[in-house]
Amino acid sequence: MTEMQTVAVLGAHSLRKEILANWNPENEAFWNAYGKKTANRNLVVSIIALLLSFCINTLSAMVSSQLGNAGFAFTSDQLFLLTALPGLIGATGRLVYTYMPAMFGGRNWTFACTAILLVPLIGLGFAVQDPSTPFVVFAAWFAFMGLALSNFSASMANIAYFFPVAKKGTANGLNAGIGNLGVAVTYLVTPIVIGVSMGMGSGVTTAAGTTLFLQNACFVWVVPTIITLVLVALFMDNLPMPRQSFKQMTAIFKNKHTWFMTWIYTCGFGSFIGYSMALALIIGMVFPDVNASYMMFLGPLIGAGLRPVGGWLSDRIDSGAKVTFVSFILMLAATIVVILGIQAHNFVLFFAAFLVLFMTTGFVNGASFRMIPNIFTDRAEGSQVTGFTASIAAYGAFLVPILFRSDYFTALVILAVFTALTAVLTWVMYVRKGAEISC
C-alpha cells in the first residue's frame, strides 16, 4: 500500500468514526450525506445475521423430529421437550439481550452472539452421529442453541437507532420480517441436506431403508456463520446509544397497555414461533403415513413473508388494531378447522388450516408492532415496550411444544380459547367505538 493510499484509508476511517460519534438521522442533510448509506449497510448485515439466527434456532425442531429415524430411543415427551428447550432459553435471553448493544456496541455484540452459535452447531452435529448419546447431552446442546432466538431483541434494539423516526417502521419490518424467514429456510434446507452425503460423517440406515445424514443439518450452517461473522466485522458499526437506568427500564410496567400489548403480541408471534417449532413433530406423530418434509416450510414462509404486509395494511387503513382483530378471528376459525382435520385424520384439511394459521400470525405480528408506537408516543418508552413484548412472546417457542406433549386436542382447545380472549381484548381496548385508544 502506498503512502497516499494509507492516508486515504486512515482518512476514511476517521470520517466513519466522526459520523458515528455525531449520529443524527433526524437531520435531513446529515441523513442524505452520511446517514442513509451507513444505516442501510448496517441493516443489510443485521438482516443476514438475524436470518441465520432463526435458521439455527429452528434446527431443534427439525433435528428432534428425525432422532427416532436416526436410532435414538427417546419418548415423544422427551422429543417435545427438546423442541421446547431453545424457546425457554431464547425467550429468557431476550430480556437481557435487548440492552446489550447499548452496553457493548451493536457490531461487537452481533459478532459475539453470532460466533457463540458455532459451539452448539458443532456439538450437536457430533452428538447426532452416536445413538448412545444420552438425553441430557441433547438437552444441553438444544438449550445452548436457544441463544439464537435471543438475538432478535438485540438486533431490533440496535438497528432501530440507525434510522429516523419516519423510516424506523420500514427498517424494523425488513429486519424482523426477513429475519423470521430463517424458520422457513431451515424447514426447506434440512430435508435436502440430511438425505445426501456431504463428506461430514457417516449416515445411518432408517427403518424405511434410506440413509440419513442428520449431522448435515447442523454442519451445513458452519460456513454461513463464519461468512456472516466476516460481514459483521467489516460492515457493521458500534453506534453510541443511550443507556437507561433500572428505574427507566421498569417504568413501562406501570402502564397497563404494556401488558395488553404483550398479551396481543404473544398470541401472534408466540403462535408463529411455537407452531413453527412443533409442526414437524405434530405431523410426524399425527400423520405418520404422510411425508410432508418438503411442504412444512410453507407455513413459516407464509407467516414471515406476510409480517411486513400486516404493517403495510395497517398503515393503509390507519389502524393496526383492526387488522389485528380481524386476524385473530381468522386465527380462531383456522384453529377449529385444524382440530377437525386431526379428528377426521384428514391431512389436507389439517395442513391447509395450518397454513391459514401461519398467515394470520404474520398479519398480527406486523400490525401489532404498528400499534405500539401509536400507543406509546415517547420513543424510548415505545422501544422498551417493543423489546419486552418480543421477549415474552418468544416463550411461545417453549409453551406451544410443551402443550402438545400430552394431548393434541386439549392443546388446540387451550390455544383457541387464548385466541378468542385476545380478540375480545383487542376489540374492547383498541377497536370498538369509544375504545380507550384507537390505534
Short mmCIF file of C-alpha atoms in Angstrom, two decimals:
data_model
loop_
_atom_site.label_atom_id
_atom_site.label_comp_id
_atom_site.label_asym_id
_atom_site.label_seq_id
_atom_site.Cartn_x
_atom_site.Cartn_y
_atom_site.Cartn_z
CA MET A 1 0.00 0.00 0.00
CA THR A 2 1.39 3.38 -0.99
CA GLU A 3 1.63 6.30 1.41
CA MET A 4 -1.20 8.10 -0.41
CA GLN A 5 -3.44 5.01 -0.14
CA THR A 6 -2.62 4.70 3.56
CA VAL A 7 -3.60 8.32 4.15
CA ALA A 8 -6.85 7.78 2.26
CA VAL A 9 -7.74 4.72 4.33
CA LEU A 10 -6.93 6.49 7.58
CA GLY A 11 -8.99 9.47 6.45
CA ALA A 12 -11.99 7.29 5.63
CA HIS A 13 -11.69 5.54 9.00
CA SER A 14 -11.53 8.88 10.82
CA LEU A 15 -14.58 10.16 8.93
CA ARG A 16 -16.51 6.99 9.78
CA LYS A 17 -15.73 7.46 13.50
CA GLU A 18 -16.78 11.12 13.35
CA ILE A 19 -20.05 10.28 11.62
CA LEU A 20 -20.93 7.68 14.26
CA ALA A 21 -19.93 9.93 17.14
CA ASN A 22 -22.24 12.68 15.88
CA TRP A 23 -25.09 10.47 14.69
CA ASN A 24 -28.23 12.49 13.95
CA PRO A 25 -30.55 10.77 11.46
CA GLU A 26 -33.31 13.32 12.05
CA ASN A 27 -31.12 15.97 10.38
CA GLU A 28 -32.05 15.67 6.71
CA ALA A 29 -28.72 16.97 5.43
CA PHE A 30 -26.77 14.55 7.65
CA TRP A 31 -29.06 11.68 6.66
CA ASN A 32 -28.70 12.26 2.93
CA ALA A 33 -24.95 12.85 3.07
CA TYR A 34 -23.85 10.16 5.51
CA GLY A 35 -26.65 8.56 7.49
CA LYS A 36 -28.60 6.69 4.82
CA LYS A 37 -25.62 4.79 3.44
CA THR A 38 -24.33 3.84 6.87
CA ALA A 39 -27.76 2.83 8.18
CA ASN A 40 -28.62 0.71 5.13
CA ARG A 41 -25.23 -1.03 5.26
CA ASN A 42 -25.80 -1.98 8.88
CA LEU A 43 -29.38 -3.04 8.14
CA VAL A 44 -28.36 -5.44 5.37
CA VAL A 45 -25.78 -7.21 7.54
CA SER A 46 -28.16 -7.19 10.52
CA ILE A 47 -30.81 -8.93 8.41
CA ILE A 48 -28.30 -11.59 7.31
CA ALA A 49 -27.22 -12.24 10.91
CA LEU A 50 -30.81 -12.39 12.18
CA LEU A 51 -31.89 -14.68 9.34
CA LEU A 52 -29.03 -17.02 10.27
CA SER A 53 -30.08 -16.92 13.94
CA PHE A 54 -33.62 -18.04 13.12
CA CYS A 55 -32.21 -20.78 10.85
CA ILE A 56 -30.08 -22.15 13.68
CA ASN A 57 -32.80 -21.87 16.32
CA THR A 58 -35.26 -23.85 14.16
CA LEU A 59 -32.79 -26.73 13.87
CA SER A 60 -34.08 -28.04 17.18
CA ALA A 61 -37.49 -28.68 15.63
CA MET A 62 -36.08 -30.41 12.55
CA VAL A 63 -33.42 -32.47 14.35
CA SER A 64 -35.75 -33.67 17.12
CA SER A 65 -38.29 -34.88 14.57
CA GLN A 66 -35.61 -37.10 12.97
CA LEU A 67 -33.94 -38.52 16.09
CA GLY A 68 -36.20 -41.57 16.07
CA ASN A 69 -35.24 -42.34 12.47
CA ALA A 70 -31.57 -41.91 13.44
CA GLY A 71 -31.80 -44.67 16.04
CA PHE A 72 -32.40 -42.72 19.27
CA ALA A 73 -34.95 -44.32 21.60
CA PHE A 74 -36.42 -41.14 23.05
CA THR A 75 -40.09 -40.88 24.03
CA SER A 76 -42.46 -38.41 22.42
CA ASP A 77 -42.44 -36.38 25.66
CA GLN A 78 -38.65 -36.17 25.51
CA LEU A 79 -38.71 -35.10 21.86
CA PHE A 80 -41.24 -32.34 22.54
CA LEU A 81 -39.14 -31.19 25.49
CA LEU A 82 -36.04 -31.00 23.29
CA THR A 83 -38.01 -28.96 20.78
CA ALA A 84 -39.22 -26.61 23.51
CA LEU A 85 -35.95 -26.04 25.40
CA PRO A 86 -34.48 -23.50 22.94
CA GLY A 87 -37.62 -21.42 23.34
CA LEU A 88 -37.25 -21.30 27.11
CA ILE A 89 -33.61 -20.24 26.97
CA GLY A 90 -34.08 -17.94 23.97
CA ALA A 91 -37.04 -16.06 25.39
CA THR A 92 -35.32 -15.55 28.75
CA GLY A 93 -32.19 -14.38 26.95
CA ARG A 94 -34.19 -11.77 25.07
CA LEU A 95 -34.93 -9.99 28.33
CA VAL A 96 -31.17 -9.38 28.66
CA TYR A 97 -30.07 -9.13 25.03
CA THR A 98 -32.24 -6.03 24.46
CA TYR A 99 -29.76 -3.94 26.46
CA MET A 100 -26.50 -5.46 25.21
CA PRO A 101 -25.94 -3.30 22.08
CA ALA A 102 -26.00 -0.15 24.22
CA MET A 103 -23.50 -1.67 26.66
CA PHE A 104 -21.04 -3.32 24.25
CA GLY A 105 -21.78 -1.82 20.83
CA GLY A 106 -24.04 -3.18 18.10
CA ARG A 107 -21.28 -4.62 15.94
CA ASN A 108 -19.40 -6.10 18.89
CA TRP A 109 -22.48 -7.78 20.32
CA THR A 110 -23.72 -9.05 16.94
CA PHE A 111 -20.31 -10.60 16.30
CA ALA A 112 -20.10 -12.23 19.76
CA CYS A 113 -23.64 -13.65 19.87
CA THR A 114 -23.30 -14.99 16.32
CA ALA A 115 -19.87 -16.54 16.94
CA ILE A 116 -21.05 -18.42 20.03
CA LEU A 117 -23.63 -20.29 17.93
CA LEU A 118 -20.80 -22.26 16.33
CA VAL A 119 -20.43 -24.19 19.61
CA PRO A 120 -23.89 -25.87 19.68
CA LEU A 121 -23.84 -26.32 15.89
CA ILE A 122 -20.67 -28.38 16.02
CA GLY A 123 -21.51 -30.09 19.31
CA LEU A 124 -24.96 -31.22 18.18
CA GLY A 125 -23.55 -32.27 14.81
CA PHE A 126 -21.30 -34.81 16.55
CA ALA A 127 -23.96 -35.87 19.08
CA VAL A 128 -26.49 -36.98 16.44
CA GLN A 129 -23.94 -39.40 14.97
CA ASP A 130 -23.80 -41.53 18.13
CA PRO A 131 -27.07 -43.32 19.09
CA SER A 132 -25.68 -43.87 22.59
CA THR A 133 -25.59 -40.12 23.29
CA PRO A 134 -27.75 -39.63 26.42
CA PHE A 135 -30.80 -37.41 26.52
CA VAL A 136 -29.18 -34.94 28.94
CA VAL A 137 -26.43 -34.18 26.40
CA PHE A 138 -29.01 -33.40 23.74
CA ALA A 139 -30.91 -31.24 26.24
CA ALA A 140 -27.75 -29.23 26.90
CA TRP A 141 -26.98 -28.67 23.20
CA PHE A 142 -30.60 -27.79 22.37
CA ALA A 143 -30.75 -25.33 25.28
CA PHE A 144 -27.47 -23.75 24.14
CA MET A 145 -28.92 -23.37 20.64
CA GLY A 146 -31.77 -21.32 22.12
CA LEU A 147 -29.44 -18.32 22.38
CA ALA A 148 -30.03 -17.90 18.64
CA LEU A 149 -33.61 -16.89 19.43
CA SER A 150 -32.36 -14.24 21.87
CA ASN A 151 -30.57 -12.42 19.06
CA PHE A 152 -33.84 -10.92 17.81
CA SER A 153 -34.14 -8.44 20.68
CA ALA A 154 -30.55 -7.27 20.37
CA SER A 155 -30.85 -6.94 16.61
CA MET A 156 -34.05 -4.89 16.79
CA ALA A 157 -32.72 -2.67 19.59
CA ASN A 158 -29.53 -2.00 17.62
CA ILE A 159 -30.89 -1.31 14.15
CA ALA A 160 -33.70 1.00 15.32
CA TYR A 161 -31.22 3.69 16.40
CA PHE A 162 -29.71 3.98 12.92
CA PHE A 163 -32.88 5.31 11.28
CA PRO A 164 -35.01 8.44 11.63
CA VAL A 165 -38.48 8.03 13.12
CA ALA A 166 -40.14 8.20 9.71
CA LYS A 167 -38.11 5.22 8.49
CA LYS A 168 -37.94 3.07 11.62
CA GLY A 169 -41.09 1.14 10.73
CA THR A 170 -39.75 0.04 7.36
CA ALA A 171 -36.32 -0.79 8.77
CA ASN A 172 -37.74 -2.79 11.68
CA GLY A 173 -40.19 -4.54 9.37
CA LEU A 174 -37.45 -5.63 6.99
CA ASN A 175 -35.14 -6.72 9.81
CA ALA A 176 -37.83 -8.72 11.61
CA GLY A 177 -39.73 -9.99 8.57
CA ILE A 178 -36.75 -11.25 6.57
CA GLY A 179 -35.12 -12.50 9.78
CA ASN A 180 -38.20 -14.61 10.56
CA LEU A 181 -37.83 -16.23 7.14
CA GLY A 182 -34.95 -18.20 8.63
CA VAL A 183 -37.56 -20.57 10.07
CA ALA A 184 -38.80 -21.40 6.57
CA VAL A 185 -35.26 -21.69 5.21
CA THR A 186 -34.37 -24.39 7.75
CA TYR A 187 -37.61 -26.27 7.05
CA LEU A 188 -36.72 -26.20 3.35
CA VAL A 189 -32.99 -26.94 3.57
CA THR A 190 -32.93 -29.66 6.24
CA PRO A 191 -34.82 -32.41 4.33
CA ILE A 192 -32.47 -31.86 1.39
CA VAL A 193 -29.12 -31.94 3.20
CA ILE A 194 -29.87 -34.87 5.53
CA GLY A 195 -30.61 -37.08 2.54
CA VAL A 196 -27.23 -36.78 0.83
CA SER A 197 -23.65 -37.47 1.86
CA MET A 198 -21.66 -34.26 2.14
CA GLY A 199 -18.46 -35.84 3.45
CA MET A 200 -19.16 -34.69 7.02
CA GLY A 201 -19.58 -38.08 8.70
CA SER A 202 -21.26 -41.41 8.09
CA GLY A 203 -25.00 -41.90 7.76
CA VAL A 204 -27.46 -44.32 9.38
CA THR A 205 -29.94 -46.59 7.64
CA THR A 206 -33.54 -45.92 8.67
CA ALA A 207 -36.34 -48.46 9.03
CA ALA A 208 -37.55 -47.40 5.59
CA GLY A 209 -34.19 -48.37 4.08
CA THR A 210 -32.98 -44.83 3.36
CA THR A 211 -29.69 -43.35 4.57
CA LEU A 212 -29.90 -40.39 6.94
CA PHE A 213 -27.07 -37.90 7.42
CA LEU A 214 -28.59 -35.95 10.30
CA GLN A 215 -25.29 -34.23 11.17
CA ASN A 216 -25.52 -32.31 7.88
CA ALA A 217 -28.45 -30.34 9.29
CA CYS A 218 -26.00 -28.78 11.78
CA PHE A 219 -22.70 -28.70 9.92
CA VAL A 220 -24.22 -27.06 6.82
CA TRP A 221 -24.60 -23.80 8.80
CA VAL A 222 -20.98 -23.56 9.96
CA VAL A 223 -19.65 -21.89 6.79
CA PRO A 224 -22.57 -19.40 6.52
CA THR A 225 -21.96 -18.50 10.17
CA ILE A 226 -18.27 -17.79 9.51
CA ILE A 227 -19.15 -15.72 6.42
CA THR A 228 -21.67 -13.74 8.49
CA LEU A 229 -19.01 -13.04 11.12
CA VAL A 230 -16.74 -11.60 8.43
CA LEU A 231 -19.56 -9.37 7.15
CA VAL A 232 -20.35 -8.16 10.67
CA ALA A 233 -16.69 -7.35 11.36
CA LEU A 234 -16.25 -5.44 8.09
CA PHE A 235 -19.54 -3.66 7.53
CA MET A 236 -21.35 -3.09 10.84
CA ASP A 237 -20.72 -0.25 13.28
CA ASN A 238 -20.88 0.43 17.01
CA LEU A 239 -23.36 3.27 17.27
CA PRO A 240 -23.32 5.22 20.57
CA MET A 241 -26.66 4.54 22.28
CA PRO A 242 -28.14 5.97 25.46
CA ARG A 243 -28.03 3.63 28.45
CA GLN A 244 -31.10 3.51 30.63
CA SER A 245 -31.23 3.28 34.38
CA PHE A 246 -33.10 0.49 36.14
CA LYS A 247 -35.86 2.96 37.03
CA GLN A 248 -36.27 3.93 33.37
CA MET A 249 -36.31 0.30 32.27
CA THR A 250 -39.04 -0.67 34.74
CA ALA A 251 -41.28 2.37 34.23
CA ILE A 252 -43.18 0.65 31.41
CA PHE A 253 -44.55 -1.98 33.79
CA LYS A 254 -46.78 0.60 35.46
CA ASN A 255 -48.68 1.12 32.21
CA LYS A 256 -51.49 -1.38 31.68
CA HIS A 257 -51.10 -1.12 27.89
CA THR A 258 -47.65 -2.69 28.20
CA TRP A 259 -49.32 -5.84 29.47
CA PHE A 260 -52.18 -5.68 26.97
CA MET A 261 -49.79 -5.40 24.01
CA THR A 262 -47.62 -8.16 25.44
CA TRP A 263 -50.70 -10.38 25.55
CA ILE A 264 -51.66 -9.47 21.99
CA TYR A 265 -48.18 -9.92 20.52
CA THR A 266 -47.73 -13.20 22.39
CA CYS A 267 -50.84 -14.54 20.70
CA GLY A 268 -49.36 -13.53 17.34
CA PHE A 269 -45.63 -14.15 17.45
CA GLY A 270 -45.88 -16.73 20.22
CA SER A 271 -48.18 -18.77 17.99
CA PHE A 272 -45.91 -18.27 14.95
CA ILE A 273 -42.71 -19.42 16.62
CA GLY A 274 -44.47 -22.06 18.74
CA TYR A 275 -46.22 -23.70 15.79
CA SER A 276 -43.00 -23.42 13.78
CA MET A 277 -41.12 -25.39 16.43
CA ALA A 278 -43.85 -28.01 16.98
CA LEU A 279 -45.16 -28.55 13.44
CA ALA A 280 -42.65 -31.21 12.33
CA LEU A 281 -43.28 -33.35 15.43
CA ILE A 282 -47.05 -32.90 15.24
CA ILE A 283 -47.20 -34.07 11.63
CA GLY A 284 -44.82 -36.95 12.30
CA MET A 285 -46.95 -38.24 15.18
CA VAL A 286 -50.48 -37.47 13.99
CA PHE A 287 -49.91 -38.30 10.32
CA PRO A 288 -47.00 -40.81 10.33
CA ASP A 289 -48.09 -42.14 6.94
CA VAL A 290 -47.63 -38.72 5.27
CA ASN A 291 -44.24 -37.47 4.06
CA ALA A 292 -44.65 -33.73 4.47
CA SER A 293 -40.96 -32.88 4.83
CA TYR A 294 -40.90 -30.85 1.61
CA MET A 295 -44.11 -28.94 2.41
CA MET A 296 -43.59 -27.84 6.01
CA PHE A 297 -41.56 -24.78 5.05
CA LEU A 298 -44.70 -23.23 3.54
CA GLY A 299 -46.24 -22.34 6.91
CA PRO A 300 -43.26 -20.40 8.33
CA LEU A 301 -42.65 -18.88 4.89
CA ILE A 302 -46.18 -17.51 4.74
CA GLY A 303 -46.11 -16.29 8.34
CA ALA A 304 -42.79 -14.49 8.00
CA GLY A 305 -43.48 -13.23 4.49
CA LEU A 306 -46.79 -11.61 5.44
CA ARG A 307 -45.42 -9.82 8.50
CA PRO A 308 -44.41 -6.70 6.53
CA VAL A 309 -47.78 -6.84 4.74
CA GLY A 310 -49.56 -6.65 8.09
CA GLY A 311 -47.72 -3.44 8.89
CA TRP A 312 -48.31 -2.02 5.41
CA LEU A 313 -52.03 -2.82 5.52
CA SER A 314 -52.30 -1.20 8.94
CA ASP A 315 -50.77 1.98 7.52
CA ARG A 316 -53.17 1.92 4.57
CA ILE A 317 -56.29 1.78 6.75
CA ASP A 318 -54.64 3.72 9.59
CA SER A 319 -55.42 1.04 12.16
CA GLY A 320 -53.17 -1.77 13.29
CA ALA A 321 -55.81 -2.76 15.84
CA LYS A 322 -58.45 -3.52 13.18
CA VAL A 323 -56.04 -5.68 11.19
CA THR A 324 -55.04 -7.47 14.39
CA PHE A 325 -58.64 -8.06 15.46
CA VAL A 326 -59.78 -9.49 12.11
CA SER A 327 -56.66 -11.67 12.01
CA PHE A 328 -57.49 -13.12 15.42
CA ILE A 329 -60.99 -14.04 14.26
CA LEU A 330 -59.50 -15.87 11.26
CA MET A 331 -56.90 -17.48 13.54
CA LEU A 332 -59.64 -18.80 15.80
CA ALA A 333 -61.54 -20.26 12.86
CA ALA A 334 -58.37 -21.85 11.47
CA THR A 335 -57.57 -23.44 14.85
CA ILE A 336 -61.02 -25.03 14.94
CA VAL A 337 -60.51 -26.42 11.43
CA VAL A 338 -57.10 -27.84 12.47
CA ILE A 339 -58.89 -29.71 15.27
CA LEU A 340 -61.44 -31.05 12.80
CA GLY A 341 -58.64 -32.11 10.44
CA ILE A 342 -56.93 -34.11 13.19
CA GLN A 343 -60.15 -35.74 14.35
CA ALA A 344 -61.04 -36.71 10.76
CA HIS A 345 -57.43 -37.75 10.11
CA ASN A 346 -57.59 -35.56 7.01
CA PHE A 347 -54.11 -34.25 6.31
CA VAL A 348 -55.19 -31.90 3.51
CA LEU A 349 -57.74 -30.18 5.74
CA PHE A 350 -55.30 -30.10 8.64
CA PHE A 351 -52.39 -28.66 6.65
CA ALA A 352 -54.49 -26.10 4.76
CA ALA A 353 -55.88 -24.80 8.06
CA PHE A 354 -52.35 -24.64 9.48
CA LEU A 355 -51.25 -22.50 6.54
CA VAL A 356 -54.11 -20.11 7.32
CA LEU A 357 -52.94 -20.09 10.95
CA PHE A 358 -49.47 -19.04 9.88
CA MET A 359 -50.94 -16.41 7.55
CA THR A 360 -52.87 -14.79 10.40
CA THR A 361 -49.83 -14.76 12.70
CA GLY A 362 -47.94 -12.83 10.03
CA PHE A 363 -50.64 -10.18 9.85
CA VAL A 364 -50.86 -9.91 13.65
CA ASN A 365 -47.09 -9.59 14.08
CA GLY A 366 -46.84 -6.76 11.57
CA ALA A 367 -49.99 -4.95 12.69
CA SER A 368 -49.36 -5.17 16.43
CA PHE A 369 -45.86 -3.70 16.06
CA ARG A 370 -47.55 -0.80 14.29
CA MET A 371 -49.91 -0.39 17.26
CA ILE A 372 -47.15 0.02 19.87
CA PRO A 373 -45.64 3.35 18.69
CA ASN A 374 -49.16 4.78 18.39
CA ILE A 375 -49.96 3.80 21.97
CA PHE A 376 -46.56 4.75 23.42
CA THR A 377 -45.71 8.03 21.73
CA ASP A 378 -42.48 8.51 23.69
CA ARG A 379 -39.74 6.91 21.54
CA ALA A 380 -37.72 5.46 24.41
CA GLU A 381 -40.83 4.06 26.09
CA GLY A 382 -42.08 2.58 22.84
CA SER A 383 -38.72 0.92 22.25
CA GLN A 384 -38.76 -0.60 25.72
CA VAL A 385 -42.28 -1.96 25.27
CA THR A 386 -41.35 -3.43 21.89
CA GLY A 387 -38.38 -5.23 23.43
CA PHE A 388 -40.38 -6.52 26.38
CA THR A 389 -43.30 -7.79 24.31
CA ALA A 390 -40.89 -9.53 21.91
CA SER A 391 -39.17 -11.21 24.85
CA ILE A 392 -42.35 -12.56 26.45
CA ALA A 393 -43.87 -13.62 23.13
CA ALA A 394 -40.82 -15.76 22.39
CA TYR A 395 -41.86 -18.07 25.24
CA GLY A 396 -44.37 -19.41 22.74
CA ALA A 397 -41.46 -21.42 21.31
CA PHE A 398 -41.36 -23.23 24.66
CA LEU A 399 -45.02 -23.30 25.73
CA VAL A 400 -46.64 -24.47 22.49
CA PRO A 401 -44.47 -27.62 22.09
CA ILE A 402 -44.95 -28.36 25.81
CA LEU A 403 -48.73 -28.11 25.39
CA PHE A 404 -48.62 -30.66 22.58
CA ARG A 405 -46.66 -33.16 24.68
CA SER A 406 -49.77 -34.62 26.29
CA ASP A 407 -52.83 -34.27 24.10
CA TYR A 408 -53.28 -32.56 20.72
CA PHE A 409 -56.99 -31.86 21.20
CA THR A 410 -56.54 -30.25 24.63
CA ALA A 411 -53.59 -28.18 23.40
CA LEU A 412 -55.52 -26.81 20.44
CA VAL A 413 -58.59 -26.05 22.55
CA ILE A 414 -56.43 -24.09 25.01
CA LEU A 415 -54.85 -22.14 22.13
CA ALA A 416 -58.28 -21.49 20.59
CA VAL A 417 -59.61 -20.10 23.87
CA PHE A 418 -56.49 -17.94 24.26
CA THR A 419 -57.02 -16.58 20.74
CA ALA A 420 -60.69 -15.83 21.42
CA LEU A 421 -59.85 -13.96 24.63
CA THR A 422 -57.15 -11.98 22.84
CA ALA A 423 -59.63 -11.00 20.12
CA VAL A 424 -62.02 -9.73 22.80
CA LEU A 425 -59.22 -7.76 24.47
CA THR A 426 -58.22 -6.16 21.17
CA TRP A 427 -61.81 -5.21 20.40
CA VAL A 428 -62.58 -3.73 23.81
CA MET A 429 -59.35 -1.78 24.28
CA TYR A 430 -58.46 -0.63 20.77
CA VAL A 431 -61.15 -1.24 18.12
CA ARG A 432 -64.69 -0.63 19.36
CA LYS A 433 -66.33 2.76 19.18
CA GLY A 434 -65.36 4.61 22.32
CA ALA A 435 -62.24 2.48 22.90
CA GLU A 436 -59.70 4.00 25.27
CA ILE A 437 -57.09 4.20 22.48
CA SER A 438 -57.76 3.92 18.75
CA CYS A 439 -54.64 2.70 17.03
#
